XYZ file of C-alpha atoms in Angstrom:
681
model
C -0.031 -0.058 0.037
C 2.639 2.488 0.877
C 4.344 1.580 -2.518
C 1.098 2.245 -4.092
C 0.851 5.663 -2.412
C 4.396 6.603 -3.316
C 3.574 5.831 -6.996
C 0.673 7.897 -6.986
C 2.220 10.654 -5.424
C 5.214 10.429 -8.087
C 2.456 10.554 -10.983
C 0.829 13.632 -9.473
C 4.063 15.505 -9.289
C 4.828 14.560 -12.819
C 1.422 15.582 -13.915
C 1.444 18.727 -12.035
C 4.819 19.512 -13.552
C 3.323 19.603 -17.165
C 1.189 22.585 -16.519
C 3.032 25.767 -16.357
C 1.600 29.321 -15.327
C 2.294 33.001 -16.558
C 0.869 36.090 -15.009
C 0.719 39.296 -17.351
C 0.228 42.819 -16.039
C -1.769 45.217 -18.042
C 0.112 47.051 -20.946
C -0.565 48.435 -24.560
C 0.845 44.959 -25.792
C -2.093 43.175 -24.007
C -4.570 45.150 -26.297
C -2.693 44.240 -29.405
C 0.593 42.545 -29.072
C 2.660 39.346 -28.249
C 4.347 38.827 -24.920
C 6.066 35.948 -23.730
C 4.920 33.814 -26.529
C 1.178 34.643 -26.065
C -0.602 37.073 -28.705
C -3.473 39.155 -27.305
C -5.903 41.021 -29.537
C -8.752 43.275 -28.090
C -11.359 44.454 -30.964
C -14.405 46.670 -30.988
C -17.817 45.714 -32.116
C -18.763 48.097 -35.141
C -20.103 51.371 -33.786
C -18.758 50.434 -30.302
C -15.933 52.127 -28.299
C -12.187 51.001 -29.316
C -10.674 48.742 -26.554
C -7.633 50.459 -24.908
C -4.817 50.538 -22.222
C -5.649 52.890 -19.398
C -2.205 54.253 -18.222
C -3.512 56.113 -15.408
C -5.098 53.017 -13.861
C -2.915 50.513 -15.402
C -5.931 48.607 -16.848
C -6.862 46.839 -20.137
C -10.478 47.889 -20.940
C -12.569 46.096 -23.590
C -16.012 47.795 -23.962
C -19.553 46.466 -24.415
C -19.908 43.982 -27.385
C -16.080 43.639 -27.862
C -14.142 40.753 -28.065
C -10.725 39.499 -26.494
C -8.719 36.782 -28.281
C -5.798 35.053 -26.511
C -3.557 32.884 -28.639
C -0.689 30.490 -27.103
C 1.965 30.424 -29.923
C 3.778 27.375 -28.391
C 1.081 25.278 -29.991
C -0.309 23.898 -26.468
C -3.608 24.139 -24.904
C -4.441 26.863 -22.198
C -6.404 25.179 -19.384
C -7.119 28.131 -17.098
C -7.272 31.969 -17.482
C -8.282 34.304 -14.679
C -8.861 37.990 -15.040
C -8.203 39.945 -12.107
C -10.742 42.892 -12.418
C -9.933 46.351 -11.616
C -11.658 48.739 -9.363
C -13.278 50.517 -12.637
C -14.143 47.014 -13.900
C -15.970 45.909 -10.657
C -18.570 48.669 -11.397
C -19.423 47.557 -14.820
C -18.512 44.058 -15.359
C -20.457 42.306 -17.971
C -21.511 38.909 -18.784
C -18.654 37.135 -20.685
C -19.052 34.718 -23.047
C -16.383 32.339 -24.668
C -16.093 30.275 -27.828
C -14.012 27.592 -26.179
C -16.182 26.558 -23.054
C -18.000 28.198 -20.079
C -16.799 31.177 -17.996
C -17.305 31.362 -14.471
C -20.449 33.378 -13.442
C -19.740 37.142 -13.037
C -21.834 39.947 -11.198
C -20.971 43.493 -10.540
C -18.355 43.773 -7.895
C -16.667 40.336 -8.679
C -12.975 40.383 -8.216
C -12.174 37.854 -10.841
C -13.317 36.416 -14.118
C -12.327 32.688 -14.562
C -12.378 30.362 -17.653
C -11.645 26.687 -17.528
C -11.069 24.425 -20.546
C -8.455 23.230 -23.198
C -7.734 25.259 -26.287
C -4.797 27.230 -27.860
C -6.936 30.023 -28.846
C -9.622 31.356 -26.891
C -11.932 34.230 -27.605
C -13.999 36.107 -24.957
C -17.049 38.347 -25.965
C -18.124 41.333 -23.541
C -21.773 41.713 -22.859
C -23.814 44.645 -23.588
C -25.012 45.599 -20.155
C -23.231 45.203 -16.632
C -24.458 42.424 -14.812
C -26.762 44.470 -12.277
C -25.963 44.817 -8.620
C -28.351 44.823 -5.976
C -29.598 48.201 -6.785
C -30.449 47.375 -10.203
C -28.696 50.317 -11.769
C -28.243 50.283 -15.717
C -24.835 50.403 -16.824
C -22.899 49.729 -20.203
C -20.850 46.527 -19.883
C -17.076 46.403 -20.123
C -14.201 43.879 -19.103
C -11.595 46.018 -17.363
C -8.559 43.883 -16.045
C -5.451 44.904 -14.333
C -3.681 41.418 -14.857
C -4.480 37.919 -16.119
C -3.112 34.544 -15.404
C -2.809 31.721 -17.750
C -2.199 28.253 -16.950
C -1.299 26.164 -20.006
C 0.265 22.818 -20.990
C 4.137 22.525 -21.407
C 5.802 20.817 -24.285
C 4.937 22.991 -27.152
C 7.217 25.242 -29.584
C 7.084 29.052 -29.532
C 5.695 30.359 -32.823
C 4.565 33.837 -33.657
C 2.007 35.084 -36.043
C 2.534 36.272 -39.432
C 3.004 40.102 -39.671
C 0.063 42.141 -41.079
C -0.214 44.882 -43.681
C -2.055 48.044 -43.426
C -3.630 48.820 -45.975
C -4.097 45.288 -47.076
C -3.538 44.170 -50.568
C -6.275 45.039 -53.395
C -6.748 47.177 -56.306
C -5.482 50.816 -55.984
C -5.696 53.875 -58.053
C -2.907 55.925 -56.455
C 0.325 55.115 -54.639
C -0.195 53.893 -50.870
C 2.181 53.869 -48.161
C 2.033 50.375 -46.433
C 2.821 49.600 -42.661
C 3.920 46.418 -41.339
C 2.932 45.301 -37.847
C 3.108 42.265 -35.801
C 4.553 40.656 -32.743
C 5.944 42.878 -30.101
C 9.561 43.230 -30.180
C 10.092 41.346 -33.646
C 12.218 42.470 -36.418
C 10.307 42.542 -39.786
C 12.079 41.439 -43.049
C 10.034 42.057 -46.428
C 10.598 41.637 -50.260
C 8.739 43.363 -53.144
C 9.925 40.992 -55.971
C 7.771 38.056 -55.301
C 10.238 36.027 -53.410
C 10.153 34.729 -49.664
C 12.002 37.079 -47.327
C 14.802 35.751 -45.220
C 17.097 37.723 -42.483
C 19.029 38.980 -45.343
C 16.056 40.868 -46.787
C 15.313 44.487 -46.305
C 14.466 45.236 -42.613
C 11.256 46.973 -42.482
C 11.700 50.675 -40.387
C 9.242 52.996 -42.250
C 6.128 52.551 -44.324
C 6.835 51.405 -47.757
C 5.585 53.259 -50.666
C 4.071 51.265 -53.397
C 3.048 52.850 -56.773
C 3.146 49.790 -58.998
C 1.885 46.349 -59.234
C 3.793 44.496 -56.314
C 3.750 41.396 -54.219
C 4.813 42.419 -50.772
C 5.942 39.587 -48.633
C 7.214 39.808 -45.041
C 8.185 37.689 -41.904
C 8.491 38.528 -38.299
C 11.844 37.369 -36.357
C 12.221 37.255 -32.723
C 15.116 35.554 -30.631
C 12.846 32.471 -30.138
C 11.011 32.235 -33.402
C 10.221 33.098 -37.096
C 6.793 33.623 -38.225
C 4.989 32.160 -41.201
C 5.355 34.552 -44.526
C 2.708 37.111 -44.903
C 1.798 38.126 -48.519
C -0.051 40.909 -49.937
C -0.760 41.994 -53.774
C -1.133 45.428 -54.641
C -2.613 45.982 -58.053
C -2.726 49.529 -59.775
C -5.342 50.506 -62.318
C -5.671 53.496 -64.394
C -8.547 55.929 -63.085
C -11.102 57.010 -65.770
C -10.717 60.785 -66.245
C -13.696 63.284 -66.645
C -13.341 66.806 -67.485
C -15.908 68.526 -64.994
C -18.655 67.782 -62.208
C -21.350 67.307 -64.743
C -19.373 64.663 -66.560
C -18.390 63.142 -63.060
C -22.120 62.809 -62.003
C -22.992 61.246 -65.419
C -20.873 57.987 -64.850
C -23.410 57.163 -62.210
C -23.295 56.006 -58.798
C -20.287 53.389 -58.072
C -17.996 55.434 -60.508
C -14.425 55.727 -59.430
C -13.079 58.722 -61.386
C -10.824 61.820 -61.528
C -11.921 65.264 -62.483
C -9.211 66.571 -64.672
C -10.166 70.489 -64.532
C -9.864 72.523 -61.613
C -12.639 73.358 -59.241
C -13.404 76.276 -56.841
C -14.058 75.704 -53.000
C -16.861 77.807 -51.639
C -17.198 75.974 -48.188
C -15.121 73.555 -46.051
C -15.598 72.317 -42.693
C -13.519 69.306 -41.535
C -14.094 66.478 -44.027
C -17.058 68.384 -45.948
C -15.665 70.279 -49.098
C -18.157 71.940 -51.198
C -16.714 72.791 -54.622
C -17.903 74.182 -58.039
C -17.203 74.841 -61.571
C -18.958 76.079 -64.756
C -21.101 72.869 -64.799
C -22.433 72.043 -61.239
C -21.749 71.683 -57.479
C -19.973 68.675 -55.615
C -19.815 67.689 -51.944
C -16.432 65.947 -51.356
C -16.489 63.818 -48.340
C -13.219 62.400 -46.741
C -10.456 62.933 -44.462
C -8.013 63.566 -47.399
C -9.888 66.594 -48.522
C -10.490 67.905 -45.235
C -6.968 67.658 -43.908
C -5.756 69.988 -46.914
C -7.472 72.760 -44.933
C -9.244 74.442 -48.048
C -10.854 77.696 -47.686
C -13.372 79.517 -49.620
C -12.162 80.702 -52.996
C -9.182 78.102 -53.228
C -8.753 76.537 -56.726
C -7.934 72.706 -56.582
C -5.914 71.879 -59.233
C -7.457 68.864 -61.470
C -6.280 65.320 -61.268
C -8.242 64.406 -58.019
C -11.230 62.022 -57.590
C -12.977 59.495 -55.675
C -15.922 57.221 -55.334
C -19.410 58.529 -56.496
C -21.707 57.409 -53.715
C -25.435 58.154 -52.758
C -25.789 58.961 -49.114
C -29.534 59.784 -47.920
C -30.351 61.086 -51.342
C -27.301 63.240 -51.751
C -24.670 62.253 -54.277
C -21.010 62.876 -53.152
C -17.514 62.154 -54.099
C -16.347 60.169 -51.460
C -14.303 56.777 -50.429
C -15.403 53.184 -50.406
C -13.274 50.223 -48.893
C -9.958 50.554 -50.458
C -10.925 53.217 -53.033
C -9.802 56.357 -51.189
C -10.128 60.045 -52.376
C -6.869 60.700 -54.274
C -4.848 63.307 -56.230
C -5.802 66.306 -53.893
C -3.069 68.918 -53.968
C -2.658 72.148 -52.328
C -4.957 74.753 -53.794
C -4.286 78.174 -55.163
C -5.801 80.948 -53.674
C -8.500 82.701 -55.504
C -11.079 85.326 -54.916
C -13.881 84.348 -52.063
C -16.892 82.849 -53.636
C -19.849 85.251 -52.404
C -23.168 83.436 -51.627
C -26.300 84.169 -53.562
C -29.008 86.266 -51.825
C -32.241 84.361 -51.968
C -35.373 83.828 -49.952
C -36.836 80.728 -48.541
C -38.659 79.844 -51.687
C -35.104 79.133 -53.308
C -34.472 76.000 -51.178
C -35.538 73.743 -54.006
C -34.058 70.985 -56.055
C -33.257 73.310 -59.002
C -30.789 75.143 -56.661
C -29.083 71.888 -55.156
C -25.544 72.883 -54.093
C -25.866 76.384 -54.355
C -24.147 78.756 -51.554
C -26.830 81.255 -50.522
C -27.749 83.656 -47.723
C -31.285 84.027 -46.713
C -31.601 87.390 -45.402
C -33.877 88.957 -42.621
C -35.076 85.416 -41.325
C -36.327 84.054 -37.988
C -35.656 80.575 -36.529
C -38.279 78.296 -35.034
C -39.048 74.703 -34.435
C -35.598 73.803 -33.258
C -35.359 69.984 -32.661
C -31.914 68.635 -32.336
C -30.196 69.436 -35.446
C -33.384 70.278 -37.416
C -35.131 73.825 -37.465
C -37.254 75.924 -39.659
C -36.266 78.982 -41.426
C -39.036 81.853 -41.609
C -38.821 84.801 -43.981
C -41.120 86.996 -45.859
C -41.370 84.354 -48.669
C -42.459 81.474 -46.414
C -40.373 78.766 -44.683
C -37.751 76.372 -45.383
C -36.126 73.276 -43.805
C -32.705 73.710 -41.936
C -30.474 70.997 -40.774
C -27.294 71.796 -38.780
C -24.766 69.514 -40.465
C -21.500 70.959 -39.700
C -19.357 71.134 -36.602
C -18.792 74.528 -34.754
C -22.257 76.014 -35.809
C -24.917 76.754 -33.282
C -28.634 77.100 -33.889
C -29.354 80.595 -32.219
C -32.520 80.415 -30.073
C -33.027 84.049 -28.950
C -35.779 85.060 -31.234
C -33.747 87.697 -33.042
C -33.442 88.200 -36.779
C -30.418 86.611 -38.784
C -28.985 86.483 -42.086
C -28.375 82.659 -42.514
C -25.810 81.614 -44.876
C -25.448 78.084 -46.168
C -25.667 75.250 -48.780
C -28.664 73.902 -50.364
C -28.769 70.270 -49.730
C -31.017 67.180 -49.868
C -31.935 64.503 -47.390
C -34.232 61.288 -48.662
C -35.793 58.727 -46.192
C -38.725 56.211 -46.527
C -39.403 57.841 -50.123
C -39.509 61.218 -48.846
C -37.179 63.916 -50.117
C -36.668 67.326 -48.459
C -34.365 69.919 -49.867
C -33.003 71.903 -46.843
C -30.415 74.711 -45.995
C -27.214 73.208 -44.267
C -26.190 76.482 -42.435
C -22.510 77.425 -42.394
C -22.805 80.834 -40.546
C -25.798 82.847 -38.449
C -25.210 86.369 -38.589
C -27.687 88.415 -36.175
C -29.074 91.359 -37.987
C -27.648 94.494 -36.344
C -26.995 98.091 -37.291
C -23.130 98.431 -36.670
C -23.456 102.151 -36.383
C -25.671 101.936 -33.394
C -23.785 99.437 -31.518
C -22.192 100.501 -28.304
C -18.220 100.955 -28.301
C -15.633 99.490 -26.131
C -12.027 100.064 -25.953
C -10.729 96.571 -25.509
C -11.469 93.024 -24.318
C -11.867 94.230 -20.644
C -14.593 96.665 -22.013
C -16.336 93.949 -23.758
C -16.586 91.750 -20.451
C -17.789 94.722 -18.487
C -20.908 94.931 -20.539
C -24.180 92.735 -19.856
C -23.736 89.251 -21.225
C -25.334 88.871 -24.668
C -24.731 92.581 -25.498
C -23.268 93.284 -29.017
C -20.431 95.679 -28.912
C -17.920 97.256 -31.395
C -14.001 97.497 -30.525
C -12.547 100.932 -30.790
C -8.998 99.581 -31.011
C -7.325 96.706 -32.803
C -6.834 93.276 -31.521
C -3.952 90.909 -32.322
C -4.717 87.575 -33.566
C -2.532 84.850 -31.519
C -3.730 81.689 -33.046
C -6.547 80.507 -35.496
C -7.879 76.894 -35.743
C -11.223 75.911 -37.165
C -13.815 78.077 -35.213
C -11.506 78.919 -32.645
C -9.742 82.283 -32.906
C -7.675 83.324 -29.924
C -7.017 87.349 -29.551
C -5.056 89.545 -27.353
C -4.823 93.238 -26.969
C -3.480 95.417 -23.783
C -6.152 94.204 -21.386
C -5.823 90.525 -21.910
C -6.601 87.271 -24.078
C -9.862 86.125 -25.390
C -11.402 83.238 -27.252
C -13.431 84.213 -30.372
C -15.769 81.022 -31.091
C -17.675 80.779 -34.539
C -17.046 80.469 -38.159
C -15.218 83.248 -39.980
C -14.531 83.760 -43.654
C -11.135 84.675 -43.223
C -8.166 82.944 -41.765
C -5.565 84.640 -39.437
C -1.814 84.243 -38.590
C -0.166 84.826 -35.017
C 0.507 88.756 -35.106
C -2.392 89.758 -37.416
C -3.973 93.107 -36.634
C -8.090 93.152 -36.788
C -9.856 96.367 -36.691
C -13.276 97.296 -35.785
C -14.382 93.648 -34.642
C -17.764 93.192 -33.254
C -19.848 90.670 -31.058
C -20.972 89.843 -27.400
C -19.634 87.602 -24.686
C -21.230 84.250 -23.190
C -20.134 81.548 -20.760
C -19.568 78.013 -22.106
C -18.358 75.182 -19.918
C -17.054 77.726 -17.275
C -15.161 79.729 -19.723
C -15.795 83.108 -21.084
C -15.860 83.469 -24.766
C -16.663 86.045 -27.625
C -19.261 85.246 -30.028
C -18.342 87.223 -33.054
C -20.528 89.341 -35.813
C -18.529 87.677 -38.633
C -18.972 90.354 -41.175
C -16.661 92.620 -39.025
C -13.977 90.123 -39.082
C -12.506 91.329 -42.426
C -8.733 91.245 -43.803
C -6.012 91.790 -41.428
C -3.004 93.793 -41.230
C 0.236 91.756 -40.449
C 1.752 92.664 -37.326
C 4.426 91.298 -34.685
C 3.599 87.566 -33.422
C 2.866 87.245 -29.932
C 5.324 85.162 -27.819
C 3.845 82.751 -25.236
C 4.668 83.276 -21.601
C 7.234 80.882 -20.015
C 5.626 79.526 -17.194
C 5.717 76.194 -14.815
C 2.705 74.061 -13.992
C 2.465 75.071 -10.512
C 2.299 78.865 -11.616
C -0.965 78.267 -13.567
C -4.270 79.466 -12.143
C -7.708 80.144 -13.409
C -6.904 83.985 -14.173
C -4.704 82.594 -17.048
C -7.779 80.982 -19.257
C -7.263 81.518 -22.859
C -3.413 82.983 -22.176
C -0.805 81.962 -24.443
C 1.575 79.879 -22.576
C 4.866 77.819 -22.966
C 6.162 75.095 -20.513
C 9.495 73.472 -21.117
C 10.943 69.950 -20.472
C 7.700 68.211 -19.659
C 6.773 64.590 -20.043
C 3.447 63.490 -21.658
C 1.434 60.475 -20.694
C -1.501 58.970 -21.566
C -4.579 59.141 -19.655
C -7.855 56.877 -19.090
C -10.371 59.472 -20.290
C -9.925 58.998 -24.025
C -7.475 59.123 -26.809
C -7.361 62.977 -26.888
C -6.541 63.589 -22.998
C -2.913 63.384 -21.852
C -1.123 64.199 -18.452
C 1.551 67.093 -18.901
C 4.242 66.999 -16.205
C 7.115 69.196 -15.319
C 9.182 69.435 -12.263
C 6.500 71.492 -10.446
C 3.420 69.532 -11.202
C 0.885 68.157 -13.715
C -2.284 68.976 -15.700
C -4.523 67.542 -18.062
C -3.231 68.259 -21.757
C -6.128 67.700 -24.389
C -5.642 67.864 -28.149
C -8.060 70.295 -29.055
C -6.838 71.565 -32.253
C -7.001 69.323 -35.532
C -3.588 70.246 -36.443
C -1.680 68.875 -33.219
C -1.944 64.981 -32.884
C -0.165 62.346 -30.993
C 0.262 59.265 -33.077
C 1.135 55.491 -32.187
C 4.885 56.118 -32.360
C 4.865 58.982 -30.015
C 8.115 58.649 -27.902
C 6.750 58.848 -24.183
C 10.150 58.617 -22.977
C 11.431 61.900 -24.246
C 10.793 65.474 -22.940
C 8.716 68.287 -24.684
C 8.521 71.833 -24.931
C 4.763 72.753 -25.480
C 3.158 76.017 -26.423
C -0.758 76.660 -26.166
C -3.625 77.776 -24.321
C -5.267 77.274 -20.941
C -8.735 76.153 -20.630
C -11.265 75.403 -17.968
C -13.631 72.213 -18.218
C -16.787 72.080 -16.464
C -19.588 69.460 -17.254
C -23.150 70.915 -17.185
C -23.807 68.596 -14.184
C -20.984 70.002 -12.282
C -19.391 66.672 -11.924
C -16.042 67.651 -13.452
C -14.307 71.232 -12.813
C -10.581 71.181 -14.138
C -7.933 73.326 -15.598
C -6.601 71.891 -19.128
C -4.055 72.867 -21.579
C -4.790 72.867 -25.275
C -1.211 72.661 -27.314
C -0.945 74.172 -30.468
C 2.662 73.162 -30.586
C 4.390 69.968 -29.153
C 8.419 70.290 -29.554
C 10.500 67.297 -28.651
C 13.622 68.379 -26.807
C 16.635 66.913 -28.649
C 19.590 68.035 -26.553
C 19.314 71.765 -26.536
C 17.270 72.842 -29.725
C 15.132 71.066 -31.923
C 16.720 70.792 -35.302
C 15.084 72.804 -38.020
C 13.600 70.337 -40.477
C 13.753 67.472 -38.321
C 10.234 66.194 -38.742
C 10.413 62.858 -36.868
C 12.706 63.956 -34.185
C 15.732 61.655 -34.630
C 18.079 64.627 -34.410
C 19.034 64.897 -38.298
C 17.260 66.167 -41.287
C 17.101 63.521 -44.141
C 14.710 62.517 -47.150
C 12.782 60.563 -44.643
C 11.667 63.888 -42.915
C 10.467 65.286 -46.462
C 8.616 62.142 -47.109
C 7.017 62.123 -43.969
C 5.687 65.674 -44.048
C 4.619 64.952 -47.781
C 2.421 62.029 -46.455
C 0.997 63.986 -43.923
C -0.275 66.464 -46.353
C -1.748 63.706 -48.609
C -3.315 61.688 -45.696
C -3.615 63.478 -42.555
C -1.675 60.883 -40.764
C 0.810 62.636 -38.214
C 2.124 59.104 -37.096
C 5.825 59.348 -36.402
C 5.945 63.208 -36.697
C 6.817 65.595 -33.818
C 7.773 68.807 -35.354
C 5.702 68.926 -38.614
C 4.507 72.673 -38.511
C 7.868 74.268 -39.660
C 6.587 77.703 -40.000
C 4.397 77.764 -36.950
C 1.379 79.063 -38.957
C -0.993 76.573 -37.584
C -1.152 74.157 -40.839
C 0.953 71.771 -42.776
C 1.371 72.824 -46.370
C 3.946 72.616 -49.190
C 5.582 75.681 -47.525
C 6.593 73.537 -44.506
C 7.933 70.670 -47.075
C 10.013 73.446 -48.577
C 11.682 74.501 -45.389
C 12.339 70.766 -44.487
C 13.767 70.381 -47.926
C 16.245 73.559 -47.569
C 17.374 72.482 -44.251
C 18.303 69.083 -45.533
C 20.181 70.812 -48.338
C 21.909 73.345 -45.811
C 19.938 76.216 -47.397
C 17.291 78.520 -46.390
C 14.697 81.069 -47.692
């Protein structure tokens, strides 16, 4: 009997030795990466929030309906997975389902979620709602964990997955830059001649520009393993070209073509760009067009194109799958397009696409984005399509400028005005006068006044214009027909003030913001974070030798830290981005504006910093022309800046706005090119 017990004990020990266990602490690699022979991939369900690594809480968070896949690359089965739920996760834990066996019962407040089974790959799916607590409170579900423990069988061989290409192979009509991603810490080797890559092949270090028919192959190599070969084929076809907008429409929905002649922009807002020529009007929708920052009057050179699609009854040039907008170049400035003066009776099919102003109109029946325009001729439908446009609800009379568009649903077609600006009808000669910003703020809220003295533009981005005079700084918020650079002098501006999210801002009478006179640029005030206080709202500030870390709020919020303290830094301007390749270990000098954020329910009240410049500290001074921050100026910097202009993708760039004018254009490319050659202009 003793021998039998001893034998059983030996067998149990031998069996237990075959099971291994690893603990993984939350990191970005656990969202999408390979760690210690395991690959992790968190994915969102369409329309839901993307999963993320929450730096401040050191959690991985997969939102409702998202999935989480774990693969053991050694080829053996995993037998037990335990998620250690974070503090936030205990409040929103959802029912978790699995493709490879049952998951232990969960409820709000649980410390762990456990799976038992036998599988090399396990995919977890997050429920829509949190499993209700005793109070029955309804909350969106999520799986939010700080670490996980995997038990798996020994005896396998470590493998790593094949790399992936972005964009994947397919048919293209313009050159593409292909990124290669894969196992964390791997080196990627690739070929473009159809041969399988080896460790003697080209090493991937930057996106690969492909402009002709190419078979791209790649492998991922680590110290422990070499991946299978990934293959993608890129085929380029010639694009049908038509001379004008009318000919483009004549091709029919589904056509993918270029317009060979130039067109003129008459309105642009983000990804929406309305253009015209002698034959008609066209909406261009897509990030490539929006990121060119076209303005009213700009003439876009011919050779651009895209997919002709129908959206809610509206024909537009857009993108479809791999068929992206293409060929958009920097525009030539031309005379501004003036809107036609019409009445509500003109909001009909015959005037589709026209840029118009309805004068002396009132607004009624406001419901979300829909409203009714009333004038002496009757009524017309309005729809507030564009960002930064606010429907006034004060009963006053307005001149309403916009584009006549169409909406179709359930076989009902409605022609409507999509407003681009509301201008209150006022007699400028009767406006009270003030000397400066302090004088404006001394008036009653909502009272229109005119400035006696000029103000200086500091920074202009979209609907946000920061100004300064001898009494302080101010944010002017609203659509303006002109754009301004730092130092521009504005005379005779008018408007009133209001409070938004705890901040005082000026609402402009747009017609008084005319052409500016160039002046001396405003320099930011050098300050430390501990010196910041609420009296500096909208001030132009500079902080040096700071570190930047991600926060849990969203992809636009970061923590900015210097030796004296920290503050939330929010990416508020479209020109300023932080890409996936951002160097969080470096230090930065930042310039921008202080803001105050207060939710309408009063739950959040905090100071924030909106940067308009993030400048990597490279030794002492940033090298002029060094777009990627590697300390030297090469053709890589020129290519990176050119790709930003074409695609709007700022990944890998830290010093892109070379002339500090608030946008990225060919002028910046010229400065980088001259820096590379050792010349200047």
